[in-house]
């Protein structure tokens, strides 16, 4: 081989080596992009239905076909107005968002019941941006030892902007303990105990000062004189919270599964969760998450039937059969201690049990068989009676003695003549065969 051929061979090898990574890299990158996520189209709308942005977005990073609204990139200055899970296959989605509001600053001036100044300051209210604030939002700037009794409830922010807002505060005095027992309209006790009341020390307290059991509301309101020796029995009414909606359940084939009216959205934010619904027994939700609540609206919800796993025993029957006696079953053993899911398989490994008085036709050490749960499998092991059966009393053979009145025809020395004659015949035959072999060898030598 000359120098040109050596150089050509080396260059060919170099080209082959450098081409492998170049071809493999795009394949790996493509595989990663296919499993990474899916593209969906999203349109974002505000609370009035106005389009505030959208477009194509990558979602479903784990590739399970479902994504959450929290995976989306929202328009700047907006936040989700709800949420939940969605199927990627639906393709195009309209997602409700609301404008982020950091609140409004309002200034308040506090005075006492006699008009004396108690200070004041700025406070941020209406952080949800709905234009309304509650008097509880100013609690953080109320001076210690005072309470607000003059400005209670919800108010429009616009009424307090750019104005001097004066609030009269009441001094808090040492309160008094009274005992209260709450009962419902049927007379059933639903709560109670000792409560601090009458913070201003005027000997009068209001029912609104009491902390009620959750889910109940006052029937009678107003003031009461303080009596520390008395137990106050106060009747409450069961409070109905949330929104009533009608639900119709159907299975995956559209068959009606029942339904009815349900209370949902207990916090009255206009959003309910499917988990708040009571489902028909034996069914489960296909779609989970939140949904918008419209009072009086009927919702059709598709459910999936829950199939319980059926279990059963796997049964193995081993029959020991005597073929020489008309296939008689002389022993049968049943094994059914393994239980599992129908359709799957159990494995039995058992010892051979040889019936008494029998022996195996074939030499086997054990029995192994696979049996489906819920099924019965029969196996046969062939046996035969043992050559020497146990003798019973009285079965012994009588000795071979001459009949009475007869004499032996020949006198012998104790040798069994039958055996001796047989041996003589064998030796005679062997001698004849040996003579023939000697004659044959002599011919060959000549």
Short mmCIF file of C-alpha atoms in Angstrom, two decimals, residues 217-410:
data_model
loop_
_atom_site.label_atom_id
_atom_site.label_comp_id
_atom_site.label_asym_id
_atom_site.label_seq_id
_atom_site.Cartn_x
_atom_site.Cartn_y
_atom_site.Cartn_z
CA UNK A 217 -77.69 33.15 62.99
CA UNK A 218 -79.67 35.13 65.53
CA UNK A 219 -83.49 35.17 65.38
CA UNK A 220 -83.86 37.94 67.97
CA UNK A 221 -81.44 40.86 68.13
CA UNK A 222 -81.04 43.77 70.52
CA UNK A 223 -79.81 44.56 74.02
CA UNK A 224 -79.98 42.71 77.34
CA UNK A 225 -79.21 43.74 80.91
CA UNK A 226 -76.13 42.05 82.30
CA UNK A 227 -76.88 39.44 85.00
CA UNK A 228 -73.86 37.35 85.99
CA UNK A 229 -76.05 34.88 87.93
CA UNK A 230 -78.24 34.08 84.95
CA UNK A 231 -77.88 31.63 82.06
CA UNK A 232 -79.15 33.25 78.85
CA UNK A 233 -80.99 30.84 76.55
CA UNK A 234 -80.85 32.17 73.00
CA UNK A 235 -82.65 30.55 70.08
CA UNK A 236 -80.74 30.46 66.76
CA UNK A 237 -81.73 29.76 63.19
CA UNK A 238 -79.80 27.45 60.87
CA UNK A 239 -77.98 29.63 58.36
CA UNK A 240 -78.16 28.74 54.67
CA UNK A 241 -74.94 29.66 52.90
CA UNK A 242 -73.91 29.51 49.29
CA UNK A 243 -75.79 29.32 46.01
CA UNK A 244 -78.39 26.79 44.92
CA UNK A 245 -77.74 25.18 41.52
CA UNK A 246 -79.42 22.29 39.74
CA UNK A 247 -77.30 19.34 38.62
CA UNK A 248 -78.14 16.47 36.26
CA UNK A 249 -75.74 13.53 36.32
CA UNK A 250 -75.25 11.35 33.23
CA UNK A 251 -72.90 8.45 32.49
CA UNK A 252 -70.47 8.32 29.57
CA UNK A 253 -73.23 6.97 27.31
CA UNK A 254 -75.59 9.81 28.19
CA UNK A 255 -77.85 7.81 30.53
CA UNK A 256 -79.48 9.87 33.29
CA UNK A 257 -78.10 9.02 36.75
CA UNK A 258 -80.21 11.46 38.77
CA UNK A 259 -79.22 14.76 40.35
CA UNK A 260 -81.04 17.58 42.13
CA UNK A 261 -80.44 20.95 43.78
CA UNK A 262 -77.16 21.52 45.58
CA UNK A 263 -75.74 24.28 47.81
CA UNK A 264 -72.33 25.33 46.49
CA UNK A 265 -69.97 28.31 46.76
CA UNK A 266 -70.24 28.85 50.55
CA UNK A 267 -67.87 31.85 50.43
CA UNK A 268 -70.07 33.58 47.80
CA UNK A 269 -67.18 34.39 45.48
CA UNK A 270 -69.06 33.13 42.43
CA UNK A 271 -66.87 30.04 42.02
CA UNK A 272 -67.68 26.48 43.09
CA UNK A 273 -65.66 23.29 42.98
CA UNK A 274 -66.92 19.96 41.65
CA UNK A 275 -65.86 18.37 44.95
CA UNK A 276 -68.73 20.22 46.67
CA UNK A 277 -71.28 18.00 44.91
CA UNK A 278 -72.67 14.73 46.29
CA UNK A 279 -72.20 12.05 43.61
CA UNK A 280 -74.36 8.95 42.98
CA UNK A 281 -72.90 5.89 44.68
CA UNK A 282 -70.55 3.91 42.45
CA UNK A 283 -69.57 6.85 40.22
CA UNK A 284 -66.69 9.33 40.14
CA UNK A 285 -65.98 12.68 38.47
CA UNK A 286 -64.27 12.80 35.08
CA UNK A 287 -63.60 16.57 35.17
CA UNK A 288 -62.41 18.17 38.42
CA UNK A 289 -61.60 21.70 39.53
CA UNK A 290 -63.52 24.97 39.74
CA UNK A 291 -66.45 26.31 37.73
CA UNK A 292 -68.40 29.58 37.66
CA UNK A 293 -71.72 29.59 39.53
CA UNK A 294 -74.91 31.00 38.06
CA UNK A 295 -77.86 30.82 40.50
CA UNK A 296 -80.74 28.74 39.13
CA UNK A 297 -78.71 27.33 36.25
CA UNK A 298 -78.85 23.59 35.50
CA UNK A 299 -75.48 21.85 35.05
CA UNK A 300 -75.10 18.50 33.24
CA UNK A 301 -72.11 16.59 34.62
CA UNK A 302 -70.74 13.37 33.12
CA UNK A 303 -69.57 10.71 35.56
CA UNK A 304 -67.46 7.56 35.24
CA UNK A 305 -68.65 4.26 36.70
CA UNK A 306 -66.30 2.84 39.33
CA UNK A 307 -65.60 -0.84 38.62
CA UNK A 308 -64.61 -2.81 41.68
CA UNK A 309 -61.93 -5.45 41.25
CA UNK A 310 -63.49 -8.95 41.46
CA UNK A 311 -61.56 -11.56 43.43
CA UNK A 312 -61.94 -15.33 43.65
CA UNK A 313 -60.02 -18.47 44.66
CA UNK A 314 -57.82 -20.46 42.30
CA UNK A 315 -58.60 -24.16 42.84
CA UNK A 316 -56.26 -27.08 42.06
CA UNK A 317 -57.58 -30.67 42.29
CA UNK A 318 -55.03 -33.54 42.22
CA UNK A 319 -56.42 -37.03 41.62
CA UNK A 320 -54.33 -40.17 42.21
CA UNK A 321 -55.52 -42.79 39.70
CA UNK A 322 -54.93 -46.57 39.51
CA UNK A 323 -54.86 -47.22 35.72
CA UNK A 324 -54.61 -50.98 36.12
CA UNK A 325 -57.89 -51.00 38.00
CA UNK A 326 -60.14 -49.16 35.55
CA UNK A 327 -58.75 -45.66 36.27
CA UNK A 328 -60.02 -45.81 39.81
CA UNK A 329 -59.46 -42.59 41.81
CA UNK A 330 -57.90 -43.83 45.03
CA UNK A 331 -57.16 -40.35 46.50
CA UNK A 332 -58.20 -36.76 45.71
CA UNK A 333 -56.53 -33.62 47.15
CA UNK A 334 -57.97 -30.09 46.74
CA UNK A 335 -55.93 -26.87 47.11
CA UNK A 336 -57.85 -23.55 47.14
CA UNK A 337 -56.01 -21.33 49.61
CA UNK A 338 -54.90 -18.73 47.02
CA UNK A 339 -57.34 -15.83 46.33
CA UNK A 340 -56.73 -12.96 43.91
CA UNK A 341 -58.07 -10.78 41.03
CA UNK A 342 -60.11 -12.68 38.46
CA UNK A 343 -58.13 -13.05 35.24
CA UNK A 344 -54.73 -13.22 36.92
CA UNK A 345 -52.90 -16.46 37.72
CA UNK A 346 -51.86 -18.26 40.90
CA UNK A 347 -49.04 -20.82 41.08
CA UNK A 348 -49.33 -23.92 43.22
CA UNK A 349 -46.27 -26.01 44.16
CA UNK A 350 -47.34 -29.00 46.24
CA UNK A 351 -45.77 -32.24 47.53
CA UNK A 352 -46.85 -35.60 46.12
CA UNK A 353 -49.06 -37.58 48.53
CA UNK A 354 -48.82 -41.31 47.72
CA UNK A 355 -51.87 -43.29 48.88
CA UNK A 356 -51.12 -46.10 51.35
CA UNK A 357 -50.57 -49.43 49.61
CA UNK A 358 -49.64 -47.74 46.30
CA UNK A 359 -46.54 -46.49 44.55
CA UNK A 360 -45.97 -43.94 41.79
CA UNK A 361 -45.91 -45.12 38.19
CA UNK A 362 -43.50 -42.30 37.34
CA UNK A 363 -40.89 -40.90 39.69
CA UNK A 364 -41.99 -37.28 40.39
CA UNK A 365 -40.93 -35.15 43.35
CA UNK A 366 -43.73 -32.55 43.37
CA UNK A 367 -46.71 -30.98 41.60
CA UNK A 368 -46.54 -27.50 40.01
CA UNK A 369 -49.46 -25.83 38.24
CA UNK A 370 -50.66 -22.34 37.21
CA UNK A 371 -54.37 -21.76 37.87
CA UNK A 372 -56.43 -18.65 37.03
CA UNK A 373 -58.30 -17.05 39.91
CA UNK A 374 -61.93 -18.05 39.66
CA UNK A 375 -61.07 -21.27 37.78
CA UNK A 376 -60.57 -24.94 38.77
CA UNK A 377 -57.79 -27.08 37.31
CA UNK A 378 -57.62 -30.91 37.62
CA UNK A 379 -54.35 -32.87 37.44
CA UNK A 380 -53.83 -36.67 37.47
CA UNK A 381 -51.03 -38.65 39.10
CA UNK A 382 -50.89 -42.36 38.16
CA UNK A 383 -50.19 -44.97 40.82
CA UNK A 384 -50.17 -48.74 41.05
CA UNK A 385 -50.57 -51.16 43.89
CA UNK A 386 -47.37 -52.23 45.55
CA UNK A 387 -46.04 -55.75 44.54
CA UNK A 388 -46.12 -57.10 48.11
CA UNK A 389 -49.44 -56.47 49.73
CA UNK A 390 -49.68 -56.69 53.50
CA UNK A 391 -50.67 -60.16 54.64
CA UNK A 392 -53.62 -60.77 56.89
CA UNK A 393 -53.67 -63.29 59.80
CA UNK A 394 -54.56 -66.79 58.51
CA UNK A 395 -53.23 -66.13 55.01
CA UNK A 396 -49.92 -68.03 55.56
CA UNK A 397 -49.21 -70.79 52.97
CA UNK A 398 -49.32 -74.43 54.14
CA UNK A 399 -45.97 -76.34 53.87
CA UNK A 400 -45.63 -78.72 50.92
CA UNK A 401 -45.85 -82.12 52.61
CA UNK A 402 -46.62 -85.58 51.09
CA UNK A 403 -50.12 -86.81 51.36
CA UNK A 404 -50.82 -89.26 54.10
CA UNK A 405 -50.23 -92.92 53.16
CA UNK A 406 -47.73 -92.14 50.36
CA UNK A 407 -43.98 -92.55 50.25
CA UNK A 408 -41.32 -90.64 48.36
CA UNK A 409 -40.46 -92.48 45.08
CA UNK A 410 -36.79 -91.54 45.34
#
